[in-house]
PDB file of C-alpha atoms in Angstrom:
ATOM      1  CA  UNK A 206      53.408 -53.102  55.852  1.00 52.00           C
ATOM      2  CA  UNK A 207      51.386 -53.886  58.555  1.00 62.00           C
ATOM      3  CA  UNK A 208      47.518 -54.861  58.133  1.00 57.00           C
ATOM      4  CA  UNK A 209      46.209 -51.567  60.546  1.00 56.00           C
ATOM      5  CA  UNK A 210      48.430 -49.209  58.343  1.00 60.00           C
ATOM      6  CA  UNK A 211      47.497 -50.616  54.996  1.00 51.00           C
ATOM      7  CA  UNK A 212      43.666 -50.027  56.377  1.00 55.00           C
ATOM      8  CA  UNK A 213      44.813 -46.797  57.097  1.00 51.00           C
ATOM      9  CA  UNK A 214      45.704 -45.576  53.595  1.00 58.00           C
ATOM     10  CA  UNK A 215      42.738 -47.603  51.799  1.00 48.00           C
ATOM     11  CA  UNK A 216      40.036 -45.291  54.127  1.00 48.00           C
ATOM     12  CA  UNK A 217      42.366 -42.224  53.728  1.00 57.00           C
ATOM     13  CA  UNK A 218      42.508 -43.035  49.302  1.00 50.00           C
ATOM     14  CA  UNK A 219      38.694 -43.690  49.618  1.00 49.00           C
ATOM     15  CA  UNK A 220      37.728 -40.491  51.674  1.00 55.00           C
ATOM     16  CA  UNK A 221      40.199 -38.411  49.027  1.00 53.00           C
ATOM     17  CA  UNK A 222      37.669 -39.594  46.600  1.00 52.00           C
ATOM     18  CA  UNK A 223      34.637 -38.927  48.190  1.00 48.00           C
ATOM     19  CA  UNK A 224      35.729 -35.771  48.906  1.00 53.00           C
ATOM     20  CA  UNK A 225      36.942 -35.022  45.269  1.00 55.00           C
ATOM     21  CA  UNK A 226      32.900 -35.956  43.826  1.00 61.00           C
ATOM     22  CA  UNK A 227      31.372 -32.718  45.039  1.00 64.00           C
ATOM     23  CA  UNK A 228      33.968 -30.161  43.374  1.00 63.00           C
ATOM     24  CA  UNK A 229      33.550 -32.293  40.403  1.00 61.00           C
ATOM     25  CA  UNK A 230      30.018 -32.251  40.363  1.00 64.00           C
ATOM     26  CA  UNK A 231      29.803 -28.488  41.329  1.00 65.00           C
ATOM     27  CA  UNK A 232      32.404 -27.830  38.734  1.00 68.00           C
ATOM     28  CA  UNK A 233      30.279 -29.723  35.769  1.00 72.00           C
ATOM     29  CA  UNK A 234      26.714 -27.400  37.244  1.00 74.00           C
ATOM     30  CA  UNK A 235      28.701 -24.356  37.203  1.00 70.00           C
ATOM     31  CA  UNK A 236      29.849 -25.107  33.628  1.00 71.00           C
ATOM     32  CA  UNK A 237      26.648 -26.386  32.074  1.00 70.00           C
ATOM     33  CA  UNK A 238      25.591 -22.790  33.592  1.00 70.00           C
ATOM     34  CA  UNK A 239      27.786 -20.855  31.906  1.00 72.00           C
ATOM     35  CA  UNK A 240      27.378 -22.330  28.920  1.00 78.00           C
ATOM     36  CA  UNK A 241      23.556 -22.187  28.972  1.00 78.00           C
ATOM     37  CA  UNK A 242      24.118 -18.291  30.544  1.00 74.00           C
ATOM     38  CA  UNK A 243      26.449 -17.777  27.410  1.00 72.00           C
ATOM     39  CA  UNK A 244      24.244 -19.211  25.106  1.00 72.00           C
ATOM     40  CA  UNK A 245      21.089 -17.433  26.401  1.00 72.00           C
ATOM     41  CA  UNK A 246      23.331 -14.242  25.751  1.00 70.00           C
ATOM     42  CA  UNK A 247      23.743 -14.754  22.289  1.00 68.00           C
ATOM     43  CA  UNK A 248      20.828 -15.759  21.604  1.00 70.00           C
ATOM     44  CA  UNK A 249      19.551 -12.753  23.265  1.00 69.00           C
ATOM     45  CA  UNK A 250      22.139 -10.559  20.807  1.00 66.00           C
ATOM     46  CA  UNK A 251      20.996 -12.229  17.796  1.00 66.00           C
ATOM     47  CA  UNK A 252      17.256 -11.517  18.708  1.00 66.00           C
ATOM     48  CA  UNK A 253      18.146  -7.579  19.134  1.00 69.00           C
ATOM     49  CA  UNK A 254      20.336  -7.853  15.853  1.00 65.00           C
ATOM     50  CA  UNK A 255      17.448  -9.192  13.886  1.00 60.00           C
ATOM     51  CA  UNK A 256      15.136  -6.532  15.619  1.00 69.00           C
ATOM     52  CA  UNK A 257      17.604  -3.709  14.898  1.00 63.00           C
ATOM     53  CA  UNK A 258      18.273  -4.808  11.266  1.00 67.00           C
ATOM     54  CA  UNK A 259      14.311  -5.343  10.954  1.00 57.00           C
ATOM     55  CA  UNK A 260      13.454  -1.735  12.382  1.00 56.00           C
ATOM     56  CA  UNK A 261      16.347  -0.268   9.958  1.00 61.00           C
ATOM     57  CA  UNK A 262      14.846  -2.287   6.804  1.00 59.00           C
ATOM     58  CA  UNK A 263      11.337  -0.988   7.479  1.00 52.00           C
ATOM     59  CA  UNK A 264      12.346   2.632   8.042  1.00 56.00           C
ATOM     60  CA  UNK A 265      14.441   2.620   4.779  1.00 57.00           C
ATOM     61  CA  UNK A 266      11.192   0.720   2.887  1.00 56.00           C
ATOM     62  CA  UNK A 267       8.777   3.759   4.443  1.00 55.00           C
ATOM     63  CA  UNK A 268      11.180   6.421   3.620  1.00 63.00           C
ATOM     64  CA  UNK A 269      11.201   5.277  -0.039  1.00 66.00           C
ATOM     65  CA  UNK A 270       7.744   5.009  -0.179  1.00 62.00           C
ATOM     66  CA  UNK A 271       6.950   8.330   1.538  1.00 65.00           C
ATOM     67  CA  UNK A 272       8.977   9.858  -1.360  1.00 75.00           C
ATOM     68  CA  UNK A 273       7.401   8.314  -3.799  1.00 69.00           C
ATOM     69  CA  UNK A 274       4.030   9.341  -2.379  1.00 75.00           C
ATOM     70  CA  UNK A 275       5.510  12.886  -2.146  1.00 85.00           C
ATOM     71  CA  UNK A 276       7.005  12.979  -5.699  1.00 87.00           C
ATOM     72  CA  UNK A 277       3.077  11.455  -7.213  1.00 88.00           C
ATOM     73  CA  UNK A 278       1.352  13.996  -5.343  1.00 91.00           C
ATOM     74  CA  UNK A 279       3.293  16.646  -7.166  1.00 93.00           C
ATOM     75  CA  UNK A 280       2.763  15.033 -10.389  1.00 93.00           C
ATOM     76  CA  UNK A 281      -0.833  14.564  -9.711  1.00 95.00           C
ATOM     77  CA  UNK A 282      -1.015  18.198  -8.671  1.00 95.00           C
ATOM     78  CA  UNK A 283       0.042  19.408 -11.823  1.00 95.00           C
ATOM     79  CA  UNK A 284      -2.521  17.507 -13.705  1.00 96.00           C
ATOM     80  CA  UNK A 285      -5.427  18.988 -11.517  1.00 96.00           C
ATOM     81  CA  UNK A 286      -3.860  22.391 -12.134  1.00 95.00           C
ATOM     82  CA  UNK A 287      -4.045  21.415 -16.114  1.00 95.00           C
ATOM     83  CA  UNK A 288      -8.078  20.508 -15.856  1.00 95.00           C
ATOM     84  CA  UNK A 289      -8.643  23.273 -13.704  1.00 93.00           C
ATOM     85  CA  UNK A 290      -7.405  25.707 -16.315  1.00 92.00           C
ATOM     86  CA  UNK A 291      -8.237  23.863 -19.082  1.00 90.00           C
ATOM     87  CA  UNK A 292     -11.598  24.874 -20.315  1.00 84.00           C
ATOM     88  CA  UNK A 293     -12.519  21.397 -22.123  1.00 89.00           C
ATOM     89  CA  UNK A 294      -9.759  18.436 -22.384  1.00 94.00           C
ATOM     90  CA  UNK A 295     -10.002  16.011 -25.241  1.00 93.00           C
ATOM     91  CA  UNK A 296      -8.877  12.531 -24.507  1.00 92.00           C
ATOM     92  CA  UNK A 297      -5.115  13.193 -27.292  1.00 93.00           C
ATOM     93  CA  UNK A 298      -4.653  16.149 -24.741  1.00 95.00           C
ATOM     94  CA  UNK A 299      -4.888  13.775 -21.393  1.00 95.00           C
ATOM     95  CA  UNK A 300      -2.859  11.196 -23.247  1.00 94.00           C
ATOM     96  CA  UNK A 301      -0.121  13.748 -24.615  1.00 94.00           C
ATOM     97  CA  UNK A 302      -0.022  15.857 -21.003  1.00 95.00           C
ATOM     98  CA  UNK A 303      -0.178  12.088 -18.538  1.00 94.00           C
ATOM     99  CA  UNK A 304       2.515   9.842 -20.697  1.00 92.00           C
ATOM    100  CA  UNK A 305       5.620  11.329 -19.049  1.00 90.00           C
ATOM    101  CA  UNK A 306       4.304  11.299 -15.666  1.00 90.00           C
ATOM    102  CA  UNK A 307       3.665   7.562 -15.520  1.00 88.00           C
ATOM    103  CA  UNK A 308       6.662   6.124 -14.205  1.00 82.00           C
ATOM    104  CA  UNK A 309       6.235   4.710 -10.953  1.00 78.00           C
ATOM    105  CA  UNK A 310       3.052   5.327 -11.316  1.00 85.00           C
ATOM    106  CA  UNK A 311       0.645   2.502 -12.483  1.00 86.00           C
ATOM    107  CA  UNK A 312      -2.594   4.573 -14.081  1.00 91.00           C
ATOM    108  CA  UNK A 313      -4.103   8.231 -13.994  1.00 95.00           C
ATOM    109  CA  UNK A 314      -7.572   8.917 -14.911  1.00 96.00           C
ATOM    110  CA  UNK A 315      -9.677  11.752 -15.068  1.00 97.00           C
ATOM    111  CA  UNK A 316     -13.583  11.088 -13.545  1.00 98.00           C
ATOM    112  CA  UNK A 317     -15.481  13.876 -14.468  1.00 97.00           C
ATOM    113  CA  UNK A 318     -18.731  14.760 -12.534  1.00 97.00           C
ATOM    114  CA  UNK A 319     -22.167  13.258 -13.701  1.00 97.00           C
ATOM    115  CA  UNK A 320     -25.197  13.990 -12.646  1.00 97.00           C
ATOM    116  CA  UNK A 321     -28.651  11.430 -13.111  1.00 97.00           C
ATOM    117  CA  UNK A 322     -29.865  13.917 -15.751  1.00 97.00           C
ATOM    118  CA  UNK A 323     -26.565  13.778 -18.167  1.00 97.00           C
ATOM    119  CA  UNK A 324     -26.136   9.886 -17.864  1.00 97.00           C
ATOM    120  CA  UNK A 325     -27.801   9.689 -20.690  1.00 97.00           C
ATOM    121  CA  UNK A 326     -26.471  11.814 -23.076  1.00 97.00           C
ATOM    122  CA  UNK A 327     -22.568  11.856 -20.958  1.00 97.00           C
ATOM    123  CA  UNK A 328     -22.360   7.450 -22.235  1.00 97.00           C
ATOM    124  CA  UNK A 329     -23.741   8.287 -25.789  1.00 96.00           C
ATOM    125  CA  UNK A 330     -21.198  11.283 -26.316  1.00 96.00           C
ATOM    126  CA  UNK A 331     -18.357   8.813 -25.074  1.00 95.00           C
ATOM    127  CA  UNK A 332     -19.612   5.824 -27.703  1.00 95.00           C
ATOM    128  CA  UNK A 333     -19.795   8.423 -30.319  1.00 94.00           C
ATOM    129  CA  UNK A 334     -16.076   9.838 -29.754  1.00 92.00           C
ATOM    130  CA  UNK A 335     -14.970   6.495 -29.906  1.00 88.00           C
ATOM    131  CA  UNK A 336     -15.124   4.318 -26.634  1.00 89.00           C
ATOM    132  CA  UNK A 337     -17.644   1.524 -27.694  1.00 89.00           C
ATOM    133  CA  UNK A 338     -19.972   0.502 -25.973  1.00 91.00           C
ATOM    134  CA  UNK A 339     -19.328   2.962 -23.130  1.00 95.00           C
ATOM    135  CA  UNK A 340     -21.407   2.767 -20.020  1.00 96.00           C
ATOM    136  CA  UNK A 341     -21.521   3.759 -16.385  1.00 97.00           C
ATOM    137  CA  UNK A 342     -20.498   0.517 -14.239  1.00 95.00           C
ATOM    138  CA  UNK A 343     -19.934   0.146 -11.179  1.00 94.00           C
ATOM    139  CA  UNK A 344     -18.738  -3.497  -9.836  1.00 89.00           C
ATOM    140  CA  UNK A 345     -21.181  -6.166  -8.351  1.00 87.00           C
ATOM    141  CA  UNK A 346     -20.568  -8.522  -4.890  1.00 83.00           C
ATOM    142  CA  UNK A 347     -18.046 -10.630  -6.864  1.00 81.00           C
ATOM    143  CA  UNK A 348     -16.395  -7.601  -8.078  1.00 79.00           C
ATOM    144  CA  UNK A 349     -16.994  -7.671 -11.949  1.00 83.00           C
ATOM    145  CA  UNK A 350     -18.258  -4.874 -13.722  1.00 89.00           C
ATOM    146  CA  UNK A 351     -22.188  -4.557 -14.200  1.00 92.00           C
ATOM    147  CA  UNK A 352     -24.708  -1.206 -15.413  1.00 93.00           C
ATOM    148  CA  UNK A 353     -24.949   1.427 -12.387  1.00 95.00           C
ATOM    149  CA  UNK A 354     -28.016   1.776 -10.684  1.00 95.00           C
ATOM    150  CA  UNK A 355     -29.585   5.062 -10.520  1.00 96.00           C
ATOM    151  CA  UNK A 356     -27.558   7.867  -7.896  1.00 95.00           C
ATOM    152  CA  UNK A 357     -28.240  11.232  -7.922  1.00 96.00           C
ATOM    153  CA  UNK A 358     -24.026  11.998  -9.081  1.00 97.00           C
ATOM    154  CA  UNK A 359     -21.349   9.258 -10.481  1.00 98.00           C
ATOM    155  CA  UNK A 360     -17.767   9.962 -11.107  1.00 98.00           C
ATOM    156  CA  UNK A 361     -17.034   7.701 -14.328  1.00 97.00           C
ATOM    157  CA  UNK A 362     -13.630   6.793 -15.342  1.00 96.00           C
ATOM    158  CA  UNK A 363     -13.859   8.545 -18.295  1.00 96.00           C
ATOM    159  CA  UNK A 364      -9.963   9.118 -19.511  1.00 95.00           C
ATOM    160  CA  UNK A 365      -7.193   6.313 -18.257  1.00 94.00           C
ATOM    161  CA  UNK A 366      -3.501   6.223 -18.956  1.00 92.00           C
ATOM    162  CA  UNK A 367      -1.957   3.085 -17.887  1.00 88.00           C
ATOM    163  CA  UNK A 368       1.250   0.798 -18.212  1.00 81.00           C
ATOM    164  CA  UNK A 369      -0.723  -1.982 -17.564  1.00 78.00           C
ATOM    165  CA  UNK A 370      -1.832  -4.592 -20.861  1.00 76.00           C
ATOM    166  CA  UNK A 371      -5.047  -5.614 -18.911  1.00 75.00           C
ATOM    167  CA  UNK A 372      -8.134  -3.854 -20.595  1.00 72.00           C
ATOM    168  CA  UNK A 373      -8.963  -0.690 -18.297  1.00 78.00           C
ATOM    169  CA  UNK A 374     -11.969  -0.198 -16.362  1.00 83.00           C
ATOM    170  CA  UNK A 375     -13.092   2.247 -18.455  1.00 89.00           C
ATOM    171  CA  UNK A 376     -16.572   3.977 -17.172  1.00 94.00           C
ATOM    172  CA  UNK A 377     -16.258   2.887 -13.897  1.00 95.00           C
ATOM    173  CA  UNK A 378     -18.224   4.666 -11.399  1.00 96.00           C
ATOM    174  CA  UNK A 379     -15.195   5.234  -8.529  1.00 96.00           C
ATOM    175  CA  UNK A 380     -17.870   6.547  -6.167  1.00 96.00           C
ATOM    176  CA  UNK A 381     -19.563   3.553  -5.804  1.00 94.00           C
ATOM    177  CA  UNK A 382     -17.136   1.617  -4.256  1.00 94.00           C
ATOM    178  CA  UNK A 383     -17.658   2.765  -0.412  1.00 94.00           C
ATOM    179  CA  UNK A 384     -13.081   2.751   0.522  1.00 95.00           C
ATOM    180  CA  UNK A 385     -13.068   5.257  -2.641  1.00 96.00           C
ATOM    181  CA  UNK A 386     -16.196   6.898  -1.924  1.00 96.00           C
ATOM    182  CA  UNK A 387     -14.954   8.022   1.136  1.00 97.00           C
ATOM    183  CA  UNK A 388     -11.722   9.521  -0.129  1.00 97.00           C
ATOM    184  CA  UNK A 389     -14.128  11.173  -3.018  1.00 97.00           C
ATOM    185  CA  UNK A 390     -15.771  13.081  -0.152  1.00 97.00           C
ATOM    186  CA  UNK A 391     -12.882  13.953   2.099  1.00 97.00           C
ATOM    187  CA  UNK A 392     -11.364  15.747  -1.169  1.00 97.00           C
ATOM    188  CA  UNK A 393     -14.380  17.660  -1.584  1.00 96.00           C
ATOM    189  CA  UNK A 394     -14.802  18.981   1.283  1.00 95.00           C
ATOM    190  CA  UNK A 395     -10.571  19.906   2.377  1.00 95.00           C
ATOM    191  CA  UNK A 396     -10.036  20.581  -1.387  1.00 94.00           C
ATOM    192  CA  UNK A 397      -7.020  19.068  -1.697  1.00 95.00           C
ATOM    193  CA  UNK A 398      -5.478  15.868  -2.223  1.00 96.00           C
ATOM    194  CA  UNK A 399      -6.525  12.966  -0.713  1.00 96.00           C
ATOM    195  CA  UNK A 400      -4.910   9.285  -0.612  1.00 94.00           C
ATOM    196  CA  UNK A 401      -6.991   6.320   0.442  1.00 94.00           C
ATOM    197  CA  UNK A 402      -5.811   3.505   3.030  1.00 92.00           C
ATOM    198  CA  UNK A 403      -4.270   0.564   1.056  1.00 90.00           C
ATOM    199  CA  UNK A 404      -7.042  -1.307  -1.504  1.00 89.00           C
ATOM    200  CA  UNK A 405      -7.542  -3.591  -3.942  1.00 85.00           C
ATOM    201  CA  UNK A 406      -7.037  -2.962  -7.413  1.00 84.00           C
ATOM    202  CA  UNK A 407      -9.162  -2.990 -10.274  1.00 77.00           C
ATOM    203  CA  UNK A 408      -8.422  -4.538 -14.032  1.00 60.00           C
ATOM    204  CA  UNK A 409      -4.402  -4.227 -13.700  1.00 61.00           C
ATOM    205  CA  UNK A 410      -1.501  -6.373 -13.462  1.00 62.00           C
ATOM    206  CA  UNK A 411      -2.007  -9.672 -11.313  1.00 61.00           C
ATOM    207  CA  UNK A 412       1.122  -8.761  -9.657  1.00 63.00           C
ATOM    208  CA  UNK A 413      -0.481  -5.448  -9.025  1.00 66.00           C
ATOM    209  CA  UNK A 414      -3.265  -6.526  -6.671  1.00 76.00           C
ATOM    210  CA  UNK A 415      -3.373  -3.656  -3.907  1.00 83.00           C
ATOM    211  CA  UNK A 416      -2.437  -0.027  -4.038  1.00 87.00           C
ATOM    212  CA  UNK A 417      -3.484   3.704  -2.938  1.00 90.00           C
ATOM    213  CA  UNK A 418      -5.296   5.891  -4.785  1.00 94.00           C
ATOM    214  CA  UNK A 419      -4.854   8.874  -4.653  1.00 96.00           C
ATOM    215  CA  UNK A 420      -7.997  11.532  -5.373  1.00 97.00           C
ATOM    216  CA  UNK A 421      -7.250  15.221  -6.475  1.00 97.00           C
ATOM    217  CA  UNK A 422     -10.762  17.311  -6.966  1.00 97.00           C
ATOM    218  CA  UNK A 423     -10.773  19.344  -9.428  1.00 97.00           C
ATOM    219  CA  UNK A 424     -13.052  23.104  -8.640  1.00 95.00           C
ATOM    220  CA  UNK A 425     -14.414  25.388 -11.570  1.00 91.00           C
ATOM    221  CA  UNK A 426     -12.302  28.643 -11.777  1.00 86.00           C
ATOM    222  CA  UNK A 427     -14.201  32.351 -11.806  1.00 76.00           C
ATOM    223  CA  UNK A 428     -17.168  31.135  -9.899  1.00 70.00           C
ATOM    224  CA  UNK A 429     -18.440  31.687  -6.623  1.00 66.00           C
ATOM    225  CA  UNK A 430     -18.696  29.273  -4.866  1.00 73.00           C
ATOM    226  CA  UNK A 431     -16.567  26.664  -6.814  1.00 82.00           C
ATOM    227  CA  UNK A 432     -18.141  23.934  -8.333  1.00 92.00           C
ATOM    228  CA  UNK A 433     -16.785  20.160  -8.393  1.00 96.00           C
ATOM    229  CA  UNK A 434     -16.229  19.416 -12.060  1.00 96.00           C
ATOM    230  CA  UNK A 435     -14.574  15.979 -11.068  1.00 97.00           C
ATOM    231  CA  UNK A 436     -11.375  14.169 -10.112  1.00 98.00           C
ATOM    232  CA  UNK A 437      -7.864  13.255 -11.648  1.00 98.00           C
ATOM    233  CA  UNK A 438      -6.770  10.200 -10.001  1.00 97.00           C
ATOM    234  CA  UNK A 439      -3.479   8.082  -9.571  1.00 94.00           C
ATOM    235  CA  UNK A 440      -2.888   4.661  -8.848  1.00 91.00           C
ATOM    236  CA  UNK A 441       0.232   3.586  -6.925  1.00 88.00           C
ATOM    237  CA  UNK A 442       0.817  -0.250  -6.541  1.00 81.00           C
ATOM    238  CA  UNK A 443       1.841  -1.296  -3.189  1.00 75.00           C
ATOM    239  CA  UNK A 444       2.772  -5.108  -2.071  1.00 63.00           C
TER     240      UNK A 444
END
């Protein structure tokens, strides 16, 4: 072989090679795109998955909860409709007439009306029939219990019927507390009933820390115009 045609095939091998570097490099970009194209695309399916599966989870969790609401509200109704044709109710009666309707429920009570004027004579009746030491309370900036100061109407927890084993809040005033006050007033004045946005509880379960409350008013029957003798209430926990 001759020195001119061995130069020959060393510049023709070399320019094969040079030649061969840009596929090779345009091959590797367009792979390393369609894997990061590929991977962007499933990443992209398991974000809408999780969204999907998210959306479906919080639609089943409302559902269930709108039921529940739907199936306390009937329960609650029917203890309004006992007070409001119930000419006096002793607290064996409340007990006796709430105990089947507690579960899923965490408490009912029954806050009758008081005005300034009965205080008085509304705590020592409740001492003397057996709740000692009753008082009108309402609960202070730390949220413990203390005395009521002097309003013109209080709606004292008066009878309670609960699951829970933490002593109730028994003479609580639930119109002083301004989230429950305004539920209190909305009840009034649509006379039906009302539920409040989601609070804090008060004296249950520590795994019980926020719920709804929900506020039926109870009217005096054969009178015109209807007078507010008080509320029943329920307590529904919600995490």
């Amino acid at each position: 072989m001759t020195a001119k045609r061995f130069r020959l095939r060393v510049l023709s091998f070399i320019n094969g090679q040079l030649s061969a570097w840009p596929i090779a490099v345009l091959a590797l970009m367009v792979g390393a795109a369609l894997t990061i194209m590929l991977a962007l695309a499933d990443n992209e399916l398991y974000q809408r998955q999780l969204r999907q599966r998210f959306d479906m989870l919080a639609a089943e969790r409302f559902s269930r909860l709108q039921e529940r609401l739907d199936r306390q509200v009937t329960r609650l109704d029917t203890l309004c409709r006992f007070f409001i044709f119930s000419h006096q109710v002793e607290q064996s009666e409340f007990d006796g007439f709430v105990a089947p309707l507690l579960i899923g429920t965490q408490a009912y009570a029954w806050n009758p009306k008081v005005t300034l004027a009965e205080r008085a004579a509304f705590e020592q009746q409740a001492r003397e029939e057996g709740s000692a030491g009753y008082a009108i309370r309402e609960m202070d900036e730390n949220g413990a219990l203390k005395t009521a100061t002097v309003r013109n109407e209080y709606f004292p927890v008066r009878f309670i019927q609960t699951l829970s084993k933490v002593p109730t809040p028994s003479g609580f005033d639930i119109a002083s507390e301004p989230v429950r006050h305004v539920a209190l007033e909305r009840a009034r004045l649509l006379k039906r009933i009302v539920a409040t946005p989601r609070i804090s509880l008060l004296a249950l379960d520590p795994s019980d820390t926020y719920g709804i409350l929900l506020v039926a008013p109870v009217f005096s029957i054969g009178q015109s115009p209807s007078e507010l003798r008080g509320y029943v209430t329920a307590v529904i926990s919600v995490m």
